[in-house]
Amino acid sequence: MANVLRNSAKFGFSGVLSQLSIHSRHGRECVSPCFSLQQRNNSTSPKIKVDLDNSTGVAVLRMQSPPVNSLSLDFLTEFCINLEKLEMDKSCRGLIITSVSTHTHTHTDTDTVTQSHKTMIHTITPPVCVVSQTLSKVSSTGLDIITLPVCVCVCVCLVSQTLSKVFSAGLDIMEMYGKSPERCGEFWKAVQEMWLKLYGSNMATIAAINGSSPAGGCLMSIGCDYRIMADNPRYSIGLNETQLGIVAPFWFKDTLVNTVGNRAAELSLELGLLYSAPDALKIGLVDQLVPEDQVLSTAQDTMSKWLAVPDHARQITKSMMRKQTIDKLLSNREADITNFVSFITKDSIQRSLRMYLEMLKSRKA
Ligand SMILES: CC/C=C\C/C=C\C/C=C\CCC/C=C/C(=O)SCCNC(=O)CCNC(=O)[C@H](O)C(C)(C)COP(=O)(O)OP(=O)(O)OC[C@H]1O[C@@H](n2cnc3c(N)ncnc32)[C@H](O)[C@@H]1OP(=O)(O)O
């Protein structure tokens, strides 16, 4: 243990995990070589926006993947890359995770259309630049050369998409439904990676839960050090997997037990309970409720208290609290993937997922 603590002081929490598990892809070794320490961490990518305030050392990671911030393979990959970049950045000490309630997506498109379609395109978007030209084209027979008037249209359009009031709807069910075993395995590895990176982060982490947070969304929240939830009767949070006919794996369960204790976790998991914000506060699933418009500012105020504690002391303590739980998955990763794949691809489980998806759609209708 003394060794672990010495290493922790030297390498930080993630570093210790890397040291302990050389074969694991978790930790600094798996950083893509294209991310250097010099790289700035203010990035906007399609599904996630990160803003690092260099004066406070606090980054805000906003999930912006409509309609419900579900955790697809792409989303998880992007999430992990962002987390790794922040972890590597010495100036970043704290991370707040939240959801944007609305976002405007700037979309640049280049299209080639025949003259007859030109009017239609113009009515859809205001093109920034329209270049008309003549294009020589081989006909379908391959014998005749025909010339078509074409319009090369470079359009910049603003597409506004609204996220419903969710923090995250959890794992993307479409990643688990009708997919090949290989793809399911790849997906599950990304889910593991997200949790390992977040639960083992050296940064102080706060979930600013400004919407519903079922299943994987709840896992992401309890992977943080502290949770602040909007006091809105429409929002709920919990590990509701059994309601879908699926089972939360041991490391979801362990994280919940570490958060709310054994008895509350037992009730919560077996019944697949989704808690209202006040009930979540009562069992300790979240730490604080605030009016919706104060979720982020409260997270920022709270973060300054966490950052008032010397980093090394906080990190070593966090490591002591979480290491055993993390090591359990690290030493069983492959078996956990195999287990997930064989479970999720069963006909009976696929049927349950289909029924759940239908229920989601019918609820809407
Ligand atoms: C022996 C075995 C031992 C061990 C087990 C081994 C391995 C483990 C095996 C499995 C573990 C899996 C763990 C799974 C974790 C998960 O996270 S599963 C996902 C659970 N999520 C949910 O249940 C949430 C479902 N969604 C909702 O309740 C609501 O959508 C919402 C409250 C989040 C938001 O409500 P609304 O604002 O009303 O939005 P809509 O319901 O209309 O949704 C809009 C749109 O989005 C689609 N959608 C919603 N959630 C998801 C999702 N999670 N994934 C994919 N798609 C989702 C919804 O269908 C709508 O689609 P359209 O109708 O617009 O096409």
Coordinates of C-alpha atoms and ligand atoms in Angstrom, one line a residue:
M1 CA 0.0 0.0 0.0
A2 CA 2.8 2.4 0.9
N3 CA 4.2 1.8 -2.6
V4 CA 0.8 2.6 -4.1
L5 CA 0.7 5.8 -2.1
R6 CA 4.2 6.8 -3.1
N7 CA 3.4 6.1 -6.8
S8 CA 0.2 8.0 -6.4
A9 CA 2.0 11.1 -5.2
K10 CA 4.4 10.8 -8.1
F11 CA 2.2 9.8 -11.0
G12 CA -1.2 10.8 -9.8
F13 CA -4.2 8.4 -9.5
S14 CA -4.4 7.5 -13.2
G15 CA -0.7 7.0 -13.3
V16 CA -0.9 4.5 -10.4
L17 CA -3.5 2.6 -12.3
S18 CA -1.3 2.6 -15.4
Q19 CA 1.6 1.3 -13.2
L20 CA -0.5 -1.4 -11.7
S21 CA -1.9 -2.6 -15.0
I22 CA 0.7 -2.4 -17.7
H23 CA -1.4 -4.5 -20.0
S24 CA -4.5 -2.4 -19.5
R25 CA -5.4 0.2 -22.1
H26 CA -6.6 2.4 -19.2
G27 CA -4.3 5.2 -18.0
R28 CA -1.8 7.4 -19.7
E29 CA -0.3 4.7 -22.0
C30 CA -3.4 4.6 -24.1
V31 CA -3.2 8.3 -25.0
S32 CA -3.3 8.8 -28.7
P33 CA 0.1 10.2 -29.9
C34 CA -1.7 13.0 -31.6
F35 CA -2.6 14.7 -28.3
S36 CA 0.4 16.5 -26.9
L37 CA 0.7 18.2 -23.6
Q38 CA 0.8 21.5 -25.4
Q39 CA -2.5 21.1 -27.0
R40 CA -5.2 23.5 -25.7
N41 CA -8.2 22.0 -24.2
N42 CA -10.9 24.3 -25.5
S43 CA -12.5 22.1 -28.1
T44 CA -15.8 21.8 -29.8
S45 CA -16.5 18.4 -31.3
P46 CA -19.9 17.2 -32.6
K47 CA -21.1 15.5 -29.4
I48 CA -19.1 17.2 -26.7
K49 CA -18.0 20.7 -25.9
V50 CA -15.2 21.3 -23.4
D51 CA -14.2 24.7 -22.0
L52 CA -11.2 25.0 -19.7
D53 CA -10.9 28.1 -17.7
N54 CA -7.2 28.5 -17.2
S55 CA -7.6 31.0 -14.4
T56 CA -9.5 28.5 -12.2
G57 CA -8.2 25.2 -13.6
V58 CA -11.8 24.0 -14.0
A59 CA -13.1 22.5 -17.2
V60 CA -16.8 22.3 -18.1
L61 CA -17.6 19.3 -20.3
R62 CA -21.0 19.8 -22.0
M63 CA -22.7 16.8 -23.6
Q64 CA -24.6 18.0 -26.7
S65 CA -25.7 14.9 -28.6
P66 CA -29.4 15.2 -29.4
P67 CA -32.0 14.0 -28.8
V68 CA -31.0 12.5 -25.4
N69 CA -27.2 12.4 -25.0
S70 CA -27.3 8.6 -25.3
L71 CA -23.9 7.0 -25.0
S72 CA -23.1 5.5 -28.3
L73 CA -19.7 4.1 -29.3
D74 CA -18.8 7.4 -31.0
F75 CA -20.0 9.4 -28.1
L76 CA -18.0 7.3 -25.6
T77 CA -14.9 7.5 -27.7
E78 CA -15.1 11.3 -27.9
F79 CA -15.8 11.4 -24.2
C80 CA -12.7 9.4 -23.3
I81 CA -10.5 11.4 -25.6
N82 CA -11.6 14.6 -24.0
L83 CA -11.1 13.2 -20.5
E84 CA -7.7 11.9 -21.4
K85 CA -6.7 15.3 -22.8
L86 CA -7.8 17.1 -19.6
E87 CA -6.1 14.5 -17.4
M88 CA -2.8 15.2 -19.2
D89 CA -3.2 18.9 -18.9
K90 CA -1.5 19.9 -15.7
S91 CA -3.4 23.2 -15.5
C92 CA -6.7 21.3 -15.3
R93 CA -7.6 20.3 -11.7
G94 CA -11.4 20.1 -11.8
L95 CA -14.0 18.8 -14.2
I96 CA -17.7 19.6 -14.3
I97 CA -19.9 17.4 -16.5
T98 CA -23.3 18.6 -17.6
S99 CA -25.6 18.7 -20.6
V100 CA -26.4 21.6 -22.8
S101 CA -30.2 22.1 -22.9
T102 CA -30.2 23.4 -26.5
H103 CA -27.5 23.6 -29.1
T104 CA -27.0 25.1 -32.4
H105 CA -25.0 22.9 -34.7
T106 CA -23.1 24.6 -37.6
H107 CA -23.1 22.3 -40.5
T108 CA -21.0 22.8 -43.6
D109 CA -22.0 20.9 -46.7
T110 CA -20.7 20.7 -50.2
D111 CA -23.0 19.2 -52.7
T112 CA -23.1 18.7 -56.4
V113 CA -26.6 18.9 -58.0
T114 CA -28.0 19.1 -61.4
Q115 CA -29.4 22.4 -62.6
S116 CA -32.9 21.2 -62.0
H117 CA -32.3 20.8 -58.3
K118 CA -30.6 24.2 -57.9
T119 CA -33.8 26.1 -57.0
M120 CA -34.6 23.6 -54.3
I121 CA -31.3 23.8 -52.7
H122 CA -31.5 27.6 -52.7
T123 CA -34.7 27.5 -50.8
I124 CA -33.4 25.2 -48.2
T125 CA -30.2 27.0 -47.3
P126 CA -28.5 30.3 -48.1
P127 CA -25.5 29.2 -50.0
V128 CA -22.3 31.1 -49.2
C129 CA -20.9 30.4 -52.6
V130 CA -22.4 29.0 -55.7
V131 CA -20.2 28.0 -58.6
S132 CA -21.9 26.9 -61.8
Q133 CA -19.9 24.8 -64.2
T134 CA -20.3 22.3 -66.9
L135 CA -19.5 18.7 -66.1
S136 CA -18.7 16.0 -68.5
K137 CA -20.0 12.7 -67.5
V138 CA -19.9 9.2 -69.0
S139 CA -23.5 7.9 -69.4
S140 CA -24.6 4.7 -67.9
T141 CA -23.9 2.8 -71.1
G142 CA -20.4 4.0 -70.9
L143 CA -20.5 4.8 -74.7
D144 CA -21.8 8.3 -74.9
I145 CA -20.2 11.4 -73.4
I146 CA -23.0 13.7 -72.2
T147 CA -22.6 17.1 -70.8
L148 CA -24.8 18.2 -67.9
P149 CA -25.2 21.6 -66.5
V150 CA -24.4 21.4 -62.8
C151 CA -24.4 23.6 -59.9
V152 CA -21.7 23.0 -57.3
C153 CA -23.2 24.4 -54.2
V154 CA -21.2 25.1 -51.0
C155 CA -23.7 25.7 -48.3
V156 CA -23.3 26.7 -44.7
C157 CA -26.5 26.1 -42.8
L158 CA -27.5 26.4 -39.2
V159 CA -29.4 23.4 -37.9
S160 CA -30.9 24.0 -34.5
Q161 CA -31.5 20.8 -32.6
T162 CA -33.0 20.7 -29.1
L163 CA -32.0 18.3 -26.5
S164 CA -34.8 17.1 -24.4
K165 CA -34.4 17.7 -20.7
V166 CA -31.9 15.0 -20.1
F167 CA -28.5 14.8 -18.6
S168 CA -27.9 11.5 -20.4
A169 CA -30.4 8.7 -21.4
G170 CA -27.7 6.2 -20.6
L171 CA -26.2 3.7 -23.0
D172 CA -27.5 4.0 -26.5
I173 CA -29.9 1.0 -26.8
M174 CA -29.3 0.9 -30.5
E175 CA -25.7 -0.1 -29.8
M176 CA -27.0 -3.2 -28.0
Y177 CA -29.9 -4.1 -30.3
G178 CA -29.3 -6.2 -33.5
K179 CA -25.6 -5.7 -33.5
S180 CA -22.9 -8.3 -34.2
P181 CA -21.0 -9.8 -31.2
E182 CA -17.8 -8.1 -32.4
R183 CA -19.5 -4.7 -32.4
C184 CA -21.1 -5.3 -29.0
G185 CA -17.7 -6.2 -27.6
E186 CA -16.2 -3.0 -29.0
F187 CA -19.0 -1.0 -27.5
W188 CA -18.7 -2.6 -24.1
K189 CA -15.0 -1.9 -24.0
A190 CA -15.7 1.8 -24.6
V191 CA -18.3 1.7 -21.7
Q192 CA -15.7 0.2 -19.5
E193 CA -13.1 2.8 -20.6
M194 CA -15.4 5.7 -19.9
W195 CA -16.0 4.4 -16.3
L196 CA -12.4 3.6 -15.6
K197 CA -11.3 7.0 -16.8
L198 CA -13.9 8.9 -14.9
Y199 CA -14.0 6.9 -11.6
G200 CA -10.2 6.9 -11.5
S201 CA -9.7 10.5 -12.5
N202 CA -7.1 12.6 -10.8
M203 CA -9.3 15.6 -11.3
A204 CA -12.0 16.6 -8.8
T205 CA -15.2 15.8 -10.7
I206 CA -18.7 17.1 -10.3
A207 CA -21.8 16.0 -12.2
A208 CA -24.1 19.0 -12.8
I209 CA -27.3 17.0 -13.5
N210 CA -29.6 19.2 -15.3
G211 CA -32.0 16.6 -16.6
S212 CA -33.0 12.9 -16.3
S213 CA -30.1 10.5 -15.8
P214 CA -31.2 6.9 -16.1
A215 CA -28.9 3.8 -16.2
G216 CA -25.6 4.7 -18.0
G217 CA -26.3 8.4 -17.3
C218 CA -26.6 7.5 -13.6
L219 CA -23.3 5.5 -13.8
M220 CA -21.6 8.6 -15.3
S221 CA -23.0 10.7 -12.4
I222 CA -21.9 8.3 -9.7
G223 CA -18.5 8.1 -11.3
C224 CA -18.0 11.7 -10.3
D225 CA -16.9 12.9 -6.8
Y226 CA -20.0 15.0 -6.2
R227 CA -23.5 15.3 -7.7
I228 CA -25.7 18.4 -7.9
M229 CA -29.1 17.9 -9.4
A230 CA -31.8 20.2 -10.7
D231 CA -34.8 20.2 -8.4
N232 CA -37.3 19.6 -11.2
P233 CA -40.2 17.1 -10.7
R234 CA -39.8 15.9 -14.3
Y235 CA -36.3 14.5 -13.7
S236 CA -35.3 11.1 -12.4
I237 CA -32.1 9.2 -11.8
G238 CA -31.2 5.6 -11.1
L239 CA -29.9 2.3 -12.4
N240 CA -33.1 1.1 -14.0
E241 CA -31.5 -1.8 -16.0
T242 CA -33.8 -4.5 -14.7
Q243 CA -36.8 -2.5 -16.1
L244 CA -35.3 -3.1 -19.5
G245 CA -34.9 -6.8 -18.8
I246 CA -31.1 -6.4 -18.6
V247 CA -28.7 -6.6 -15.6
A248 CA -26.3 -3.9 -14.4
P249 CA -22.9 -5.5 -14.3
F250 CA -20.8 -5.8 -11.1
W251 CA -18.9 -2.6 -11.5
F252 CA -22.2 -0.6 -11.9
K253 CA -23.4 -2.3 -8.8
D254 CA -20.1 -1.6 -6.9
T255 CA -20.2 2.0 -7.8
L256 CA -23.7 2.3 -6.6
V257 CA -23.0 0.5 -3.3
N258 CA -20.0 2.8 -2.8
T259 CA -22.4 5.7 -3.2
V260 CA -25.6 4.8 -1.3
G261 CA -24.6 1.7 0.7
N262 CA -25.6 -1.9 0.3
R263 CA -29.3 -1.9 1.3
A264 CA -30.3 1.1 -0.8
A265 CA -28.3 -0.3 -3.7
E266 CA -30.0 -3.7 -3.3
L267 CA -33.5 -2.2 -3.5
S268 CA -32.5 0.2 -6.2
L269 CA -31.0 -2.4 -8.5
E270 CA -33.4 -5.3 -8.1
L271 CA -36.4 -3.0 -8.7
G272 CA -34.7 -0.9 -11.3
L273 CA -35.8 2.2 -9.5
L274 CA -35.7 5.7 -11.0
Y275 CA -35.7 8.2 -8.2
S276 CA -37.1 11.7 -8.2
A277 CA -34.6 14.4 -7.3
P278 CA -35.8 14.6 -3.6
D279 CA -35.8 10.8 -3.3
A280 CA -32.3 10.6 -4.8
L281 CA -31.1 13.2 -2.3
K282 CA -32.7 11.2 0.5
I283 CA -30.7 8.0 -0.3
G284 CA -27.5 9.9 -1.1
L285 CA -27.6 9.1 -4.8
V286 CA -27.1 12.9 -5.3
D287 CA -25.5 15.3 -2.8
Q288 CA -27.4 18.5 -3.4
L289 CA -30.5 19.8 -5.1
V290 CA -30.7 23.3 -6.5
P291 CA -33.1 25.3 -8.8
E292 CA -32.4 24.4 -12.4
D293 CA -30.9 27.7 -13.4
Q294 CA -28.3 27.4 -10.5
V295 CA -27.0 23.9 -11.3
L296 CA -23.9 25.0 -13.1
S297 CA -23.1 28.0 -10.9
T298 CA -23.4 25.8 -7.8
A299 CA -21.2 23.3 -9.4
Q300 CA -18.6 26.0 -10.0
D301 CA -18.8 27.3 -6.4
T302 CA -18.6 23.7 -5.0
M303 CA -15.6 23.0 -7.2
S304 CA -13.7 25.8 -5.6
K305 CA -14.1 24.1 -2.2
W306 CA -12.8 20.8 -3.6
L307 CA -9.8 22.6 -5.2
A308 CA -9.0 24.3 -1.9
V309 CA -7.8 20.8 -0.7
P310 CA -4.2 20.1 -1.8
D311 CA -4.4 17.9 -5.0
H312 CA -2.0 15.2 -3.8
A313 CA -3.9 14.7 -0.5
R314 CA -7.3 14.5 -2.3
Q315 CA -6.0 12.2 -5.0
I316 CA -4.3 9.8 -2.7
T317 CA -7.5 9.6 -0.6
K318 CA -9.6 9.1 -3.7
S319 CA -7.3 6.4 -4.8
M320 CA -7.7 4.6 -1.4
M321 CA -11.4 4.8 -1.6
R322 CA -11.8 3.7 -5.2
K323 CA -8.8 1.5 -6.1
Q324 CA -10.2 -1.8 -5.0
T325 CA -13.4 -1.3 -7.1
I326 CA -11.4 -0.2 -10.1
D327 CA -8.9 -3.1 -9.8
K328 CA -11.7 -5.5 -9.8
L329 CA -12.8 -4.5 -13.3
L330 CA -9.2 -4.1 -14.5
S331 CA -8.4 -7.7 -13.7
N332 CA -11.6 -8.9 -15.2
R333 CA -12.0 -6.8 -18.3
E334 CA -12.0 -9.5 -20.9
A335 CA -14.3 -11.8 -19.0
D336 CA -16.6 -8.9 -18.4
I337 CA -16.7 -8.2 -22.2
T338 CA -17.3 -11.8 -23.0
N339 CA -20.1 -11.9 -20.4
F340 CA -21.7 -8.8 -21.8
V341 CA -21.6 -10.0 -25.4
S342 CA -23.0 -13.5 -24.6
F343 CA -25.8 -11.9 -22.4
I344 CA -26.8 -9.1 -24.7
T345 CA -26.9 -11.2 -27.9
K346 CA -29.3 -13.8 -26.4
D347 CA -32.6 -13.9 -28.3
S348 CA -34.6 -13.4 -25.1
I349 CA -32.6 -10.3 -24.1
Q350 CA -32.9 -8.9 -27.7
R351 CA -36.6 -9.4 -27.4
S352 CA -36.7 -7.4 -24.1
L353 CA -34.7 -4.6 -25.7
R354 CA -37.1 -4.5 -28.7
M355 CA -40.1 -4.3 -26.4
Y356 CA -38.5 -1.5 -24.4
L357 CA -37.7 0.4 -27.6
E358 CA -41.3 0.0 -28.8
M359 CA -42.5 1.2 -25.4
L360 CA -40.3 4.3 -25.7
K361 CA -41.7 5.1 -29.1
S362 CA -45.4 4.4 -28.2
R363 CA -45.1 6.6 -25.1
K364 CA -44.2 9.4 -27.5
A365 CA -47.1 8.7 -29.9
Ligands
LIG1 C1 -25.9 -13.1 -16.3 C2 -25.8 -11.7 -16.5 C3 -24.8 -11.0 -15.6 C4 -24.4 -9.8 -15.7 C5 -24.7 -9.0 -16.9 C6 -23.7 -9.0 -17.9 C7 -23.6 -7.9 -18.6 C8 -24.4 -6.7 -18.5 C9 -25.5 -6.6 -19.6 C10 -26.1 -5.5 -19.9 C11 -25.8 -4.2 -19.2 C12 -26.3 -3.0 -20.0 C13 -26.3 -1.8 -19.1 C14 -27.2 -0.8 -19.7 C15 -27.2 0.5 -19.4 C16 -28.0 1.5 -20.0 O1 -27.8 2.7 -19.9 S1 -29.4 1.0 -21.0 C17 -30.2 2.5 -21.4 C18 -31.3 2.8 -20.4 N1 -31.9 4.1 -20.7 C19 -33.2 4.3 -20.4 O2 -33.9 3.4 -20.0 C20 -33.7 5.6 -20.8 C21 -34.7 5.5 -21.9 N2 -35.2 6.8 -22.3 C22 -36.1 7.6 -21.6 O3 -36.6 7.2 -20.5 C23 -36.5 8.9 -22.1 O4 -36.1 8.9 -23.5 C24 -35.8 10.1 -21.4 C25 -36.4 10.2 -20.0 C26 -34.3 10.0 -21.3 C27 -36.1 11.4 -22.2 O5 -37.5 11.4 -22.5 P1 -38.1 12.4 -23.6 O6 -37.5 13.7 -23.5 O7 -39.6 12.2 -23.5 O8 -37.5 11.8 -25.0 P2 -38.1 10.5 -25.8 O9 -38.4 9.4 -24.8 O10 -39.1 10.9 -26.7 O11 -36.7 10.1 -26.6 C28 -36.3 10.8 -27.7 C29 -35.7 9.8 -28.7 O12 -34.6 9.2 -28.1 C30 -34.7 7.8 -28.1 N3 -34.0 7.3 -26.9 C31 -34.3 7.5 -25.6 N4 -33.4 6.9 -24.8 C32 -32.6 6.2 -25.6 C33 -31.4 5.4 -25.4 N5 -31.0 5.1 -24.1 N6 -30.8 4.9 -26.4 C34 -31.2 5.1 -27.7 N7 -32.3 5.9 -28.0 C35 -32.9 6.4 -27.0 C36 -36.2 7.5 -28.1 O13 -36.5 6.3 -28.5 C37 -36.7 8.6 -29.0 O14 -36.4 8.2 -30.3 P3 -37.4 8.6 -31.5 O15 -38.7 8.1 -31.2 O16 -37.3 10.1 -31.6 O17 -36.8 7.9 -32.7

